[in-house]
Short mmCIF file of C-alpha atoms (C1' of nucleotides) in Angstrom, two decimals:
data_model
loop_
_atom_site.label_atom_id
_atom_site.label_comp_id
_atom_site.label_asym_id
_atom_site.label_seq_id
_atom_site.Cartn_x
_atom_site.Cartn_y
_atom_site.Cartn_z
CA MET A 74 83.17 37.52 148.82
CA LEU A 75 85.93 35.47 150.56
CA THR A 76 88.73 33.84 148.81
CA LYS A 77 89.42 30.06 149.01
CA THR A 78 92.33 30.89 151.27
CA GLU A 79 90.28 32.99 153.73
CA GLU A 80 87.57 30.35 153.93
CA ASN A 81 90.26 27.78 154.74
CA TYR A 82 91.51 29.97 157.55
CA ILE A 83 88.05 30.44 158.81
CA LYS A 84 87.24 26.77 158.74
CA GLU A 85 90.36 25.80 160.58
CA ILE A 86 89.69 28.46 163.33
CA PHE A 87 86.26 27.08 163.82
CA THR A 88 87.38 23.43 164.16
CA ILE A 89 90.22 24.19 166.63
CA GLU A 90 87.81 26.56 168.54
CA THR A 91 85.32 23.54 168.80
CA ILE A 92 87.97 21.22 170.20
CA THR A 93 89.88 23.45 172.51
CA LYS A 94 87.02 25.65 173.50
CA LYS A 95 89.58 28.32 173.98
CA ASP A 96 90.91 31.45 171.95
CA VAL A 97 92.88 30.09 168.75
CA SER A 98 96.63 30.54 168.77
CA THR A 99 98.54 31.71 165.69
CA ASN A 100 100.88 28.63 166.08
CA SER A 101 98.03 26.06 166.05
CA ILE A 102 96.76 27.48 162.88
CA ALA A 103 99.86 27.65 161.34
CA LYS A 104 100.47 23.97 162.08
CA LYS A 105 97.23 22.96 160.82
CA LEU A 106 97.39 24.83 157.63
CA ASP A 107 101.10 23.85 157.17
CA THR A 108 102.09 27.56 156.92
CA LYS A 109 104.25 29.90 158.83
CA PRO A 110 103.20 31.75 161.87
CA SER A 111 103.97 35.21 160.13
CA THR A 112 101.66 34.18 157.32
CA VAL A 113 98.92 33.48 159.77
CA THR A 114 99.37 36.93 161.69
CA ASP A 115 98.98 38.78 158.44
CA MET A 116 95.70 36.61 157.57
CA LEU A 117 94.21 37.34 161.05
CA LYS A 118 94.51 40.89 160.81
CA LYS A 119 92.87 40.88 157.33
CA LEU A 120 90.05 38.73 158.73
CA ALA A 121 89.71 41.10 161.65
CA THR A 122 89.17 44.09 159.36
CA LYS A 123 86.63 42.09 157.41
CA LYS A 124 84.92 41.58 160.80
CA LEU A 125 84.77 37.89 160.89
CA LEU A 126 86.75 37.51 164.29
CA SER A 127 88.37 39.40 167.04
CA TYR A 128 92.02 39.56 167.15
CA GLN A 129 94.24 40.96 169.94
CA LYS A 130 98.12 40.95 169.46
CA TYR A 131 99.65 37.97 171.13
CA LYS A 132 96.28 36.91 172.63
CA GLY A 133 94.86 34.73 169.67
CA VAL A 134 91.50 34.81 167.91
CA LYS A 135 87.95 33.96 168.19
CA LEU A 136 85.26 33.89 165.60
CA ASN A 137 82.24 36.11 165.83
CA ASN A 138 78.82 35.11 164.53
CA LYS A 139 79.42 36.13 160.99
CA GLY A 140 82.76 34.09 161.09
CA LYS A 141 80.94 31.12 162.46
CA THR A 142 78.37 31.03 159.64
CA ILE A 143 80.96 31.15 157.03
CA ALA A 144 82.67 28.32 158.61
CA LEU A 145 79.50 26.28 159.10
CA SER A 146 78.59 26.85 155.27
CA VAL A 147 82.09 25.51 154.22
CA ILE A 148 81.91 22.55 156.52
CA ARG A 149 78.31 21.94 155.37
CA LYS A 150 79.35 21.96 151.77
CA HIS A 151 82.40 19.86 152.49
CA ARG A 152 80.31 16.90 154.09
CA LEU A 153 77.57 17.17 151.59
CA TRP A 154 80.06 16.66 148.78
CA GLU A 155 81.82 13.79 150.76
CA THR A 156 78.39 12.03 150.99
CA PHE A 157 77.75 12.72 147.38
CA LEU A 158 81.02 11.05 146.45
CA VAL A 159 80.50 7.90 148.56
CA LYS A 160 76.79 7.47 147.97
CA LYS A 161 76.44 8.36 144.35
CA LEU A 162 79.91 7.90 142.90
CA ASN A 163 80.99 4.77 144.72
CA PHE A 164 84.14 6.40 146.25
CA SER A 165 85.31 4.87 149.38
CA TRP A 166 85.21 6.96 152.43
CA ASP A 167 88.93 7.26 152.78
CA GLU A 168 89.43 8.93 149.26
CA VAL A 169 87.00 11.65 149.32
CA HIS A 170 88.69 14.23 151.78
CA GLU A 171 90.92 15.97 149.27
CA ILE A 172 88.28 16.24 146.54
CA ALA A 173 85.75 17.78 148.91
CA GLU A 174 88.56 20.25 150.10
CA GLN A 175 88.23 21.61 146.65
CA LEU A 176 84.46 21.32 146.16
CA GLU A 177 83.76 23.01 149.50
CA HIS A 178 84.73 26.25 147.77
CA ILE A 179 82.15 26.17 145.06
CA LYS A 180 79.90 29.49 145.61
CA SER A 181 76.30 28.72 144.89
CA ASP A 182 73.75 28.40 147.62
CA LYS A 183 71.28 27.06 145.39
CA LEU A 184 73.72 24.26 144.33
CA THR A 185 74.33 23.38 147.97
CA ASN A 186 70.88 23.25 148.72
CA ARG A 187 69.78 21.16 145.78
CA LEU A 188 72.49 18.70 146.45
CA ASP A 189 71.36 18.34 149.99
CA GLN A 190 67.98 17.55 148.54
CA PHE A 191 69.37 15.08 146.06
CA LEU A 192 70.98 13.52 148.84
CA GLY A 193 67.90 13.15 151.02
CA PHE A 194 68.89 15.76 153.46
CA PRO A 195 71.54 13.54 155.17
CA THR A 196 72.50 14.51 158.73
CA VAL A 197 75.84 12.82 159.02
CA ASP A 198 78.79 12.42 156.15
CA PRO A 199 80.61 9.22 155.53
CA HIS A 200 82.89 9.75 158.47
CA GLY A 201 79.94 9.98 160.88
CA ASP A 202 80.42 13.93 161.23
CA PRO A 203 77.33 15.80 161.34
CA ILE A 204 76.27 17.86 158.48
CA PRO A 205 74.87 21.43 159.21
CA ASN A 206 71.51 22.22 157.57
CA ALA A 207 70.85 25.29 155.50
CA ASN A 208 70.64 27.51 158.52
CA GLY A 209 74.02 26.13 160.14
CA GLU A 210 72.44 24.04 162.73
CA PHE A 211 73.33 20.44 163.19
CA THR A 212 70.57 17.93 164.40
CA LYS A 213 72.08 16.47 167.47
CA THR A 214 72.39 12.93 166.29
CA LYS A 215 71.33 10.25 168.59
CA THR A 216 74.14 7.49 169.15
CA ILE A 217 73.70 4.13 170.35
CA CYS A 218 76.32 2.02 172.16
CA LEU A 219 77.83 -0.94 170.53
CA THR A 220 76.30 -3.14 173.24
CA LYS A 221 72.86 -2.09 172.32
CA LEU A 222 72.98 -2.52 168.49
CA THR A 223 70.95 -5.01 166.82
CA ILE A 224 72.83 -8.06 165.43
CA ASN A 225 73.88 -7.80 161.84
CA THR A 226 73.28 -4.08 161.57
CA GLU A 227 75.99 -1.84 160.29
CA SER A 228 76.69 1.62 161.72
CA ILE A 229 79.36 4.28 161.81
CA PHE A 230 81.39 4.78 165.03
CA VAL A 231 80.94 8.48 165.76
CA GLU A 232 81.91 8.78 169.48
CA VAL A 233 83.91 7.48 172.30
CA LYS A 234 82.79 7.69 175.84
CA ASN A 235 86.18 7.12 177.62
CA ALA A 236 88.88 9.06 175.66
CA SER A 237 91.61 7.61 177.82
CA ASP A 238 95.08 7.30 176.14
CA LYS A 239 95.06 3.40 176.66
CA PHE A 240 91.70 3.18 175.09
CA LEU A 241 92.52 5.22 171.97
CA LYS A 242 95.79 3.16 171.73
CA TYR A 243 93.77 -0.02 171.81
CA LEU A 244 91.49 1.24 169.07
CA SER A 245 94.33 2.33 166.79
CA LYS A 246 96.05 -0.91 167.22
CA ASN A 247 92.88 -2.54 166.09
CA ASN A 248 92.33 -0.14 163.15
CA ILE A 249 89.35 1.13 164.62
CA ALA A 250 88.70 4.89 164.14
CA ILE A 251 85.91 7.54 164.58
CA GLY A 252 84.11 7.07 161.14
CA SER A 253 84.85 3.30 160.86
CA LYS A 254 81.84 1.32 159.63
CA ILE A 255 81.25 -1.39 162.27
CA LYS A 256 78.94 -4.21 161.50
CA ILE A 257 77.96 -6.36 164.60
CA LEU A 258 77.89 -10.09 164.28
CA TYR A 259 77.49 -11.62 167.54
CA ILE A 260 77.31 -10.98 171.23
CA GLU A 261 79.08 -13.85 173.52
CA GLU A 262 76.44 -14.66 176.24
CA PHE A 263 79.00 -15.96 178.53
CA ASP A 264 81.13 -12.67 178.82
CA ASN A 265 79.27 -10.25 176.90
CA SER A 266 82.17 -9.59 174.47
CA VAL A 267 81.26 -8.85 170.94
CA ASP A 268 82.20 -10.06 167.53
CA ILE A 269 82.39 -7.19 165.04
CA LEU A 270 83.39 -6.68 161.49
CA VAL A 271 85.55 -3.71 160.93
CA ASN A 272 87.63 -2.97 157.78
CA ASN A 273 86.43 -6.48 156.45
CA LYS A 274 88.29 -7.96 159.34
CA GLN A 275 86.29 -9.87 162.06
CA ILE A 276 87.41 -9.21 165.65
CA ASN A 277 86.17 -9.68 169.12
CA VAL A 278 86.10 -6.80 171.51
CA SER A 279 85.50 -7.25 175.31
CA GLU A 280 82.51 -5.88 176.98
CA SER A 281 84.45 -2.93 178.64
CA VAL A 282 85.58 -2.04 175.41
CA ALA A 283 82.16 -2.37 173.68
CA LYS A 284 80.70 -0.12 176.36
CA ASN A 285 82.85 2.90 175.15
CA ILE A 286 82.11 2.51 171.51
CA TYR A 287 79.01 4.57 170.17
CA LEU A 288 77.56 4.34 166.77
CA ASN A 289 75.11 6.45 164.65
CA ASN A 290 71.55 5.47 165.33
CA MET B 674 99.69 21.94 137.78
CA LEU B 675 97.86 24.98 136.28
CA THR B 676 96.16 27.48 138.13
CA LYS B 677 92.55 28.39 137.42
CA THR B 678 93.34 31.27 135.60
CA GLU B 679 95.62 29.49 133.47
CA GLU B 680 92.98 26.90 132.55
CA ASN B 681 90.54 29.67 131.65
CA TYR B 682 93.12 31.25 129.20
CA ILE B 683 93.94 27.90 127.62
CA LYS B 684 90.05 27.15 127.35
CA GLU B 685 89.27 30.38 125.83
CA ILE B 686 92.19 30.30 123.24
CA PHE B 687 90.90 26.83 122.21
CA THR B 688 87.32 28.04 121.79
CA ILE B 689 88.40 31.07 119.56
CA GLU B 690 90.84 28.88 117.55
CA THR B 691 88.19 26.37 116.80
CA ILE B 692 85.74 29.15 115.68
CA THR B 693 88.14 31.22 113.64
CA LYS B 694 90.70 28.62 112.75
CA LYS B 695 93.38 31.09 112.72
CA ASP B 696 96.11 32.27 115.33
CA VAL B 697 94.47 33.83 118.28
CA SER B 698 94.94 37.51 118.91
CA THR B 699 95.89 39.11 122.20
CA ASN B 700 92.79 41.32 121.77
CA SER B 701 90.41 38.75 121.07
CA ILE B 702 91.36 37.02 124.30
CA ALA B 703 91.33 40.15 126.55
CA LYS B 704 87.75 40.81 125.14
CA LYS B 705 86.47 37.31 126.03
CA LEU B 706 88.01 37.11 129.50
CA ASP B 707 87.14 40.71 130.23
CA THR B 708 90.82 41.67 130.92
CA LYS B 709 93.40 44.09 129.57
CA PRO B 710 95.67 43.26 126.37
CA SER B 711 98.60 43.76 128.58
CA THR B 712 97.66 41.20 130.98
CA VAL B 713 96.92 38.79 128.24
CA THR B 714 100.71 39.32 126.86
CA ASP B 715 101.97 38.49 130.20
CA MET B 716 100.09 35.27 130.50
CA LEU B 717 100.67 34.19 126.84
CA LYS B 718 104.47 34.49 127.63
CA LYS B 719 104.01 32.49 130.83
CA LEU B 720 101.76 29.67 129.05
CA ALA B 721 104.59 29.78 126.08
CA THR B 722 107.41 28.94 128.78
CA LYS B 723 105.28 26.31 130.11
CA LYS B 724 105.11 24.79 126.62
CA LEU B 725 101.35 24.80 126.20
CA LEU B 726 101.32 27.03 123.16
CA SER B 727 103.41 28.76 120.60
CA TYR B 728 103.62 32.49 120.96
CA GLN B 729 105.25 35.06 118.38
CA LYS B 730 105.34 38.72 119.45
CA TYR B 731 102.63 40.75 117.64
CA LYS B 732 101.63 37.47 115.78
CA GLY B 733 99.14 35.85 118.36
CA VAL B 734 99.15 32.30 119.81
CA LYS B 735 98.43 28.64 118.72
CA LEU B 736 97.88 26.00 121.13
CA ASN B 737 100.15 22.72 120.85
CA ASN B 738 99.09 19.34 121.51
CA LYS B 739 99.39 19.59 125.35
CA GLY B 740 97.41 22.83 125.22
CA LYS B 741 94.67 21.16 123.48
CA THR B 742 94.56 18.26 125.82
CA ILE B 743 94.30 20.63 128.81
CA ALA B 744 91.54 22.67 126.96
CA LEU B 745 89.48 19.59 126.25
CA SER B 746 89.90 18.35 129.61
CA VAL B 747 88.42 21.58 131.21
CA ILE B 748 85.61 21.60 128.54
CA ARG B 749 84.77 17.91 129.36
CA LYS B 750 84.40 18.76 133.03
CA HIS B 751 82.29 21.67 132.33
CA ARG B 752 79.91 19.91 129.98
CA LEU B 753 79.68 17.01 132.55
CA TRP B 754 78.83 19.25 135.35
CA GLU B 755 76.27 21.14 133.28
CA THR B 756 74.75 17.86 132.61
CA PHE B 757 74.87 16.67 136.13
CA LEU B 758 73.20 19.93 137.27
CA VAL B 759 70.28 19.61 134.98
CA LYS B 760 69.61 15.89 134.92
CA LYS B 761 70.12 15.40 138.50
CA LEU B 762 69.70 18.60 140.35
CA ASN B 763 66.98 19.81 138.14
CA PHE B 764 68.48 23.04 137.31
CA SER B 765 67.32 24.61 134.02
CA TRP B 766 69.79 24.94 131.32
CA ASP B 767 70.09 28.38 131.40
CA GLU B 768 71.27 28.68 135.15
CA VAL B 769 74.16 26.27 134.95
CA HIS B 770 76.92 28.05 133.15
CA GLU B 771 78.18 30.19 136.09
CA ILE B 772 78.36 27.17 138.48
CA ALA B 773 80.04 25.07 135.76
CA GLU B 774 82.72 27.46 135.32
CA GLN B 775 83.59 26.92 138.89
CA LEU B 776 83.04 23.14 138.85
CA GLU B 777 85.39 22.79 135.56
CA HIS B 778 88.67 23.52 137.55
CA ILE B 779 88.07 20.65 140.19
CA LYS B 780 91.17 18.71 139.86
CA SER B 781 90.68 14.67 140.02
CA ASP B 782 90.51 12.62 136.86
CA LYS B 783 88.85 9.97 139.05
CA LEU B 784 85.95 12.18 139.97
CA THR B 785 85.52 13.41 136.26
CA ASN B 786 85.28 9.78 135.06
CA ARG B 787 83.11 8.51 137.82
CA LEU B 788 80.80 11.55 137.11
CA ASP B 789 80.73 10.55 133.43
CA GLN B 790 79.84 7.00 134.39
CA PHE B 791 77.17 8.18 136.82
CA LEU B 792 75.61 10.31 134.10
CA GLY B 793 75.61 7.33 131.52
CA PHE B 794 78.41 8.43 129.42
CA PRO B 795 76.34 11.49 127.73
CA THR B 796 77.82 12.59 124.49
CA VAL B 797 76.23 16.11 124.45
CA ASP B 798 75.50 18.59 127.27
CA PRO B 799 72.22 20.27 128.00
CA HIS B 800 72.91 23.08 125.36
CA GLY B 801 73.69 20.18 122.81
CA ASP B 802 77.27 20.54 122.71
CA PRO B 803 79.31 17.51 122.33
CA ILE B 804 81.26 16.16 125.65
CA PRO B 805 84.81 14.93 125.01
CA ASN B 806 85.45 11.45 125.98
CA ALA B 807 88.13 10.70 128.56
CA ASN B 808 90.63 10.62 125.74
CA GLY B 809 89.53 14.13 124.52
CA GLU B 810 87.52 12.86 121.49
CA PHE B 811 84.07 13.79 120.85
CA THR B 812 81.67 11.86 118.60
CA LYS B 813 80.91 14.47 116.01
CA THR B 814 77.05 14.36 115.14
CA LYS B 815 76.19 16.30 111.95
CA THR B 816 73.62 19.03 112.51
CA ILE B 817 71.69 21.34 110.29
CA CYS B 818 70.44 24.79 110.77
CA LEU B 819 66.88 25.54 110.97
CA THR B 820 67.14 27.88 108.15
CA LYS B 821 68.69 25.18 105.85
CA LEU B 822 66.13 22.56 106.74
CA THR B 823 63.76 21.40 104.03
CA ILE B 824 60.20 22.76 104.13
CA ASN B 825 57.75 20.18 105.99
CA THR B 826 60.34 17.92 107.33
CA GLU B 827 60.51 17.30 111.07
CA SER B 828 63.69 17.06 113.16
CA ILE B 829 64.89 17.10 116.74
CA PHE B 830 66.63 20.23 118.10
CA VAL B 831 70.14 19.20 119.20
CA GLU B 832 72.25 22.29 119.62
CA VAL B 833 72.32 25.95 120.14
CA LYS B 834 75.07 27.90 118.29
CA ASN B 835 74.68 30.94 120.80
CA ALA B 836 74.30 30.01 124.31
CA SER B 837 73.72 33.43 125.71
CA ASP B 838 71.32 33.72 128.86
CA LYS B 839 68.88 36.01 126.72
CA PHE B 840 68.61 33.49 123.78
CA LEU B 841 68.04 30.45 126.26
CA LYS B 842 65.44 32.41 128.06
CA TYR B 843 63.71 33.23 124.72
CA LEU B 844 63.69 29.37 124.06
CA SER B 845 62.29 28.32 127.30
CA LYS B 846 59.75 31.07 127.41
CA ASN B 847 58.61 29.63 124.10
CA ASN B 848 58.81 25.86 125.28
CA ILE B 849 61.65 24.80 122.91
CA ALA B 850 64.28 22.78 124.43
CA ILE B 851 67.11 20.44 123.43
CA GLY B 852 65.24 17.43 122.25
CA SER B 853 62.18 19.11 121.08
CA LYS B 854 60.78 17.95 117.81
CA ILE B 855 60.58 20.80 115.43
CA LYS B 856 58.75 20.84 112.05
CA ILE B 857 59.62 23.66 109.56
CA LEU B 858 56.33 24.79 108.04
CA TYR B 859 57.12 27.99 105.98
CA ILE B 860 59.88 30.61 105.44
CA GLU B 861 58.80 34.10 105.09
CA GLU B 862 60.55 35.52 102.03
CA PHE B 863 60.25 39.19 103.30
CA ASP B 864 62.10 38.87 106.57
CA ASN B 865 63.41 35.22 106.50
CA SER B 866 61.51 34.48 109.83
CA VAL B 867 60.44 30.82 109.94
CA ASP B 868 57.14 29.33 110.99
CA ILE B 869 57.60 26.15 112.99
CA LEU B 870 55.62 23.54 114.79
CA VAL B 871 56.93 22.77 118.13
CA ASN B 872 54.75 21.02 121.02
CA ASN B 873 51.87 20.95 118.39
CA LYS B 874 51.72 24.66 118.46
CA GLN B 875 52.68 26.93 115.48
CA ILE B 876 55.19 29.78 116.27
CA ASN B 877 56.95 32.30 114.31
CA VAL B 878 60.78 32.68 114.96
CA SER B 879 62.97 35.47 113.52
CA GLU B 880 65.83 34.79 111.21
CA SER B 881 68.43 35.72 114.01
CA VAL B 882 66.61 33.16 116.24
CA ALA B 883 66.58 30.47 113.56
CA LYS B 884 70.25 30.83 112.69
CA ASN B 885 71.01 29.77 116.25
CA ILE B 886 68.97 26.61 116.27
CA TYR B 887 70.64 23.31 114.98
CA LEU B 888 68.76 20.15 114.34
CA ASN B 889 69.58 16.40 113.61
CA ASN B 890 70.62 15.74 109.94
"C1'" DA C 124 113.03 37.54 190.23
"C1'" DA C 125 116.17 36.54 186.51
"C1'" DT C 126 117.23 33.71 182.88
"C1'" DT C 127 116.00 31.00 179.18
"C1'" DA C 128 112.57 29.23 175.89
"C1'" DT C 129 108.65 29.77 173.01
"C1'" DT C 130 105.39 32.33 170.77
"C1'" DT C 131 104.14 36.09 167.94
"C1'" DT C 132 104.72 40.02 165.33
"C1'" DT C 133 107.14 43.26 162.20
"C1'" DA C 134 110.05 44.23 158.27
"C1'" DG C 135 111.16 43.57 154.01
"C1'" DA C 136 111.18 40.54 149.86
"C1'" DC C 137 109.05 37.27 146.27
"C1'" DT C 138 105.45 35.29 142.77
"C1'" DA C 139 100.88 35.29 140.38
"C1'" DA C 140 97.66 38.01 138.46
"C1'" DT C 141 96.23 42.33 137.36
"C1'" DC C 142 96.22 47.39 136.31
"C1'" DT C 143 97.59 52.22 133.74
"C1'" DA C 144 100.22 54.79 130.66
"C1'" DA C 145 103.56 55.06 127.27
"C1'" DA C 146 106.20 53.04 123.40
"C1'" DA C 147 106.65 50.03 119.57
"C1'" DA C 148 104.95 47.40 115.79
"C1'" DT C 149 101.39 46.32 112.40
"C1'" DA C 150 97.44 47.51 109.71
"C1'" DA C 151 94.51 50.77 107.15
"C1'" DT C 152 93.65 54.74 104.50
"C1'" DT C 153 94.45 58.60 102.36
"C1'" DA D 25 104.56 56.07 100.10
"C1'" DA D 26 103.13 58.72 103.92
"C1'" DT D 27 100.31 59.22 107.46
"C1'" DT D 28 96.74 57.78 110.68
"C1'" DA D 29 94.55 54.03 113.34
"C1'" DT D 30 94.77 50.07 115.75
"C1'" DT D 31 96.99 46.51 118.31
"C1'" DT D 32 100.56 44.71 120.91
"C1'" DT D 33 104.17 44.95 124.02
"C1'" DT D 34 106.90 47.19 127.76
"C1'" DA D 35 107.68 49.43 132.00
"C1'" DG D 36 106.35 50.32 136.36
"C1'" DA D 37 102.63 49.67 140.29
"C1'" DT D 38 99.17 47.22 143.00
"C1'" DT D 39 96.91 43.28 145.95
"C1'" DA D 40 96.67 38.45 147.84
"C1'" DG D 41 99.35 35.18 149.76
"C1'" DT D 42 103.43 33.44 150.83
"C1'" DC D 43 108.23 33.38 152.82
"C1'" DT D 44 112.88 34.54 155.97
"C1'" DA D 45 115.17 36.82 159.57
"C1'" DA D 46 115.00 39.68 163.36
"C1'" DA D 47 112.59 41.97 167.07
"C1'" DA D 48 109.11 41.90 170.72
"C1'" DA D 49 106.22 39.85 173.91
"C1'" DT D 50 104.70 36.22 176.65
"C1'" DA D 51 105.56 31.81 179.21
"C1'" DA D 52 108.53 28.51 181.51
"C1'" DT D 53 112.20 27.29 184.65
"C1'" DT D 54 115.84 28.04 187.32
#
DNA sequence: AATTATTTTTAGACTAATCTAAAAATAATT
DNA sequence: AATTATTTTTAGATTAGTCTAAAAATAATT
């Protein structure tokens, strides 16, 4: 049985590994978990003896299958609870993370699976992140380009096609982030620019911007 | 901010205090929490310095108002989560305790109060125990033991005194649940066992069972 | 390639929660 | 009241998770 702390390390390593696709460094973990590298080293040794990851001095770590399974289970719980908080208890999607950080460590497979069922087996959480199923698999979510969305529908921004600095800067300047709920209002026939509602504010984005925004389908 | 362990001590002290109405002894706490008296002594000193209870060497402890408030908050969360598990996730009432032991330590007043609302502000949990409201008050309902009920009267089963796994299993095996209408038919003078009518079926329950069944008065 | 900078590990220490074993205080019983 | 039994506390250790400071390894830069 893993402690809460051990689960947090495993989860964080999984997340970093998924993004960087390289062995995970001690420092990167320390930064994310807001702890000291020496503390991380100690924990990595412990997790290695528990056979959840492979660790080589000075070379970083890599989760093995057992480690990945645990990471996915914690992530699954986190995202199911976030969904519960938003869908059933009417929390807004920006205030659920901290609570889900606590709830993700509740140990009961039966609870997790009943919650999943109660929520109707959702495949994405309120931020648009995929929810692994009971076997740790996510169903590849089909995404749709903003330019293809039906007028007046609302969806969650889940993916950027062009992740250039300039584009991401444009998005943050306009308060659009992965996870943002976007409602499409109107497509201007003259220049194919799009009127959207995001954070209760209406803005107009050009066709080249719209082409890079993908939403849940 | 209290740790999970500290909360468990406070909750247990509150429970013992409520039953015995005396200062709570080191040994009684140790037995309930399945730990050693020496460990309890250490914790009592700590909780005393945190001003949650008054502690006198060899004399036992007594919660102060701050301690009681914390105990009631934990109990409130425990009973709300049990209610959620039974009412919304279709758990049976004999399998919710362990999960609620974990959930009761989740820290978010907003979550607790939203959950309360989501459940329709219940006043009793699935075992018939009263749920303190957001201010730590419960609406005390008067109940009467099955052994004290007048022959041939009918009442609703609202509370169990002993919520042990074995007892709850016995009840569900015999189709007796919180909310069941029970009519008392006869008290056997020889062994004080009781003939009751429940779900239109007559059964006989032993004195020790009857003593743990409480009904509306 | 040598030097400098950065990253990672080691060594030693601290807090929370626990234990065992022994000592001290209190309660019960001759 | 003296003795015995029980309860409680103290003293000293242990494990998990953390820290600081110094040493060692690796990476970057002259």
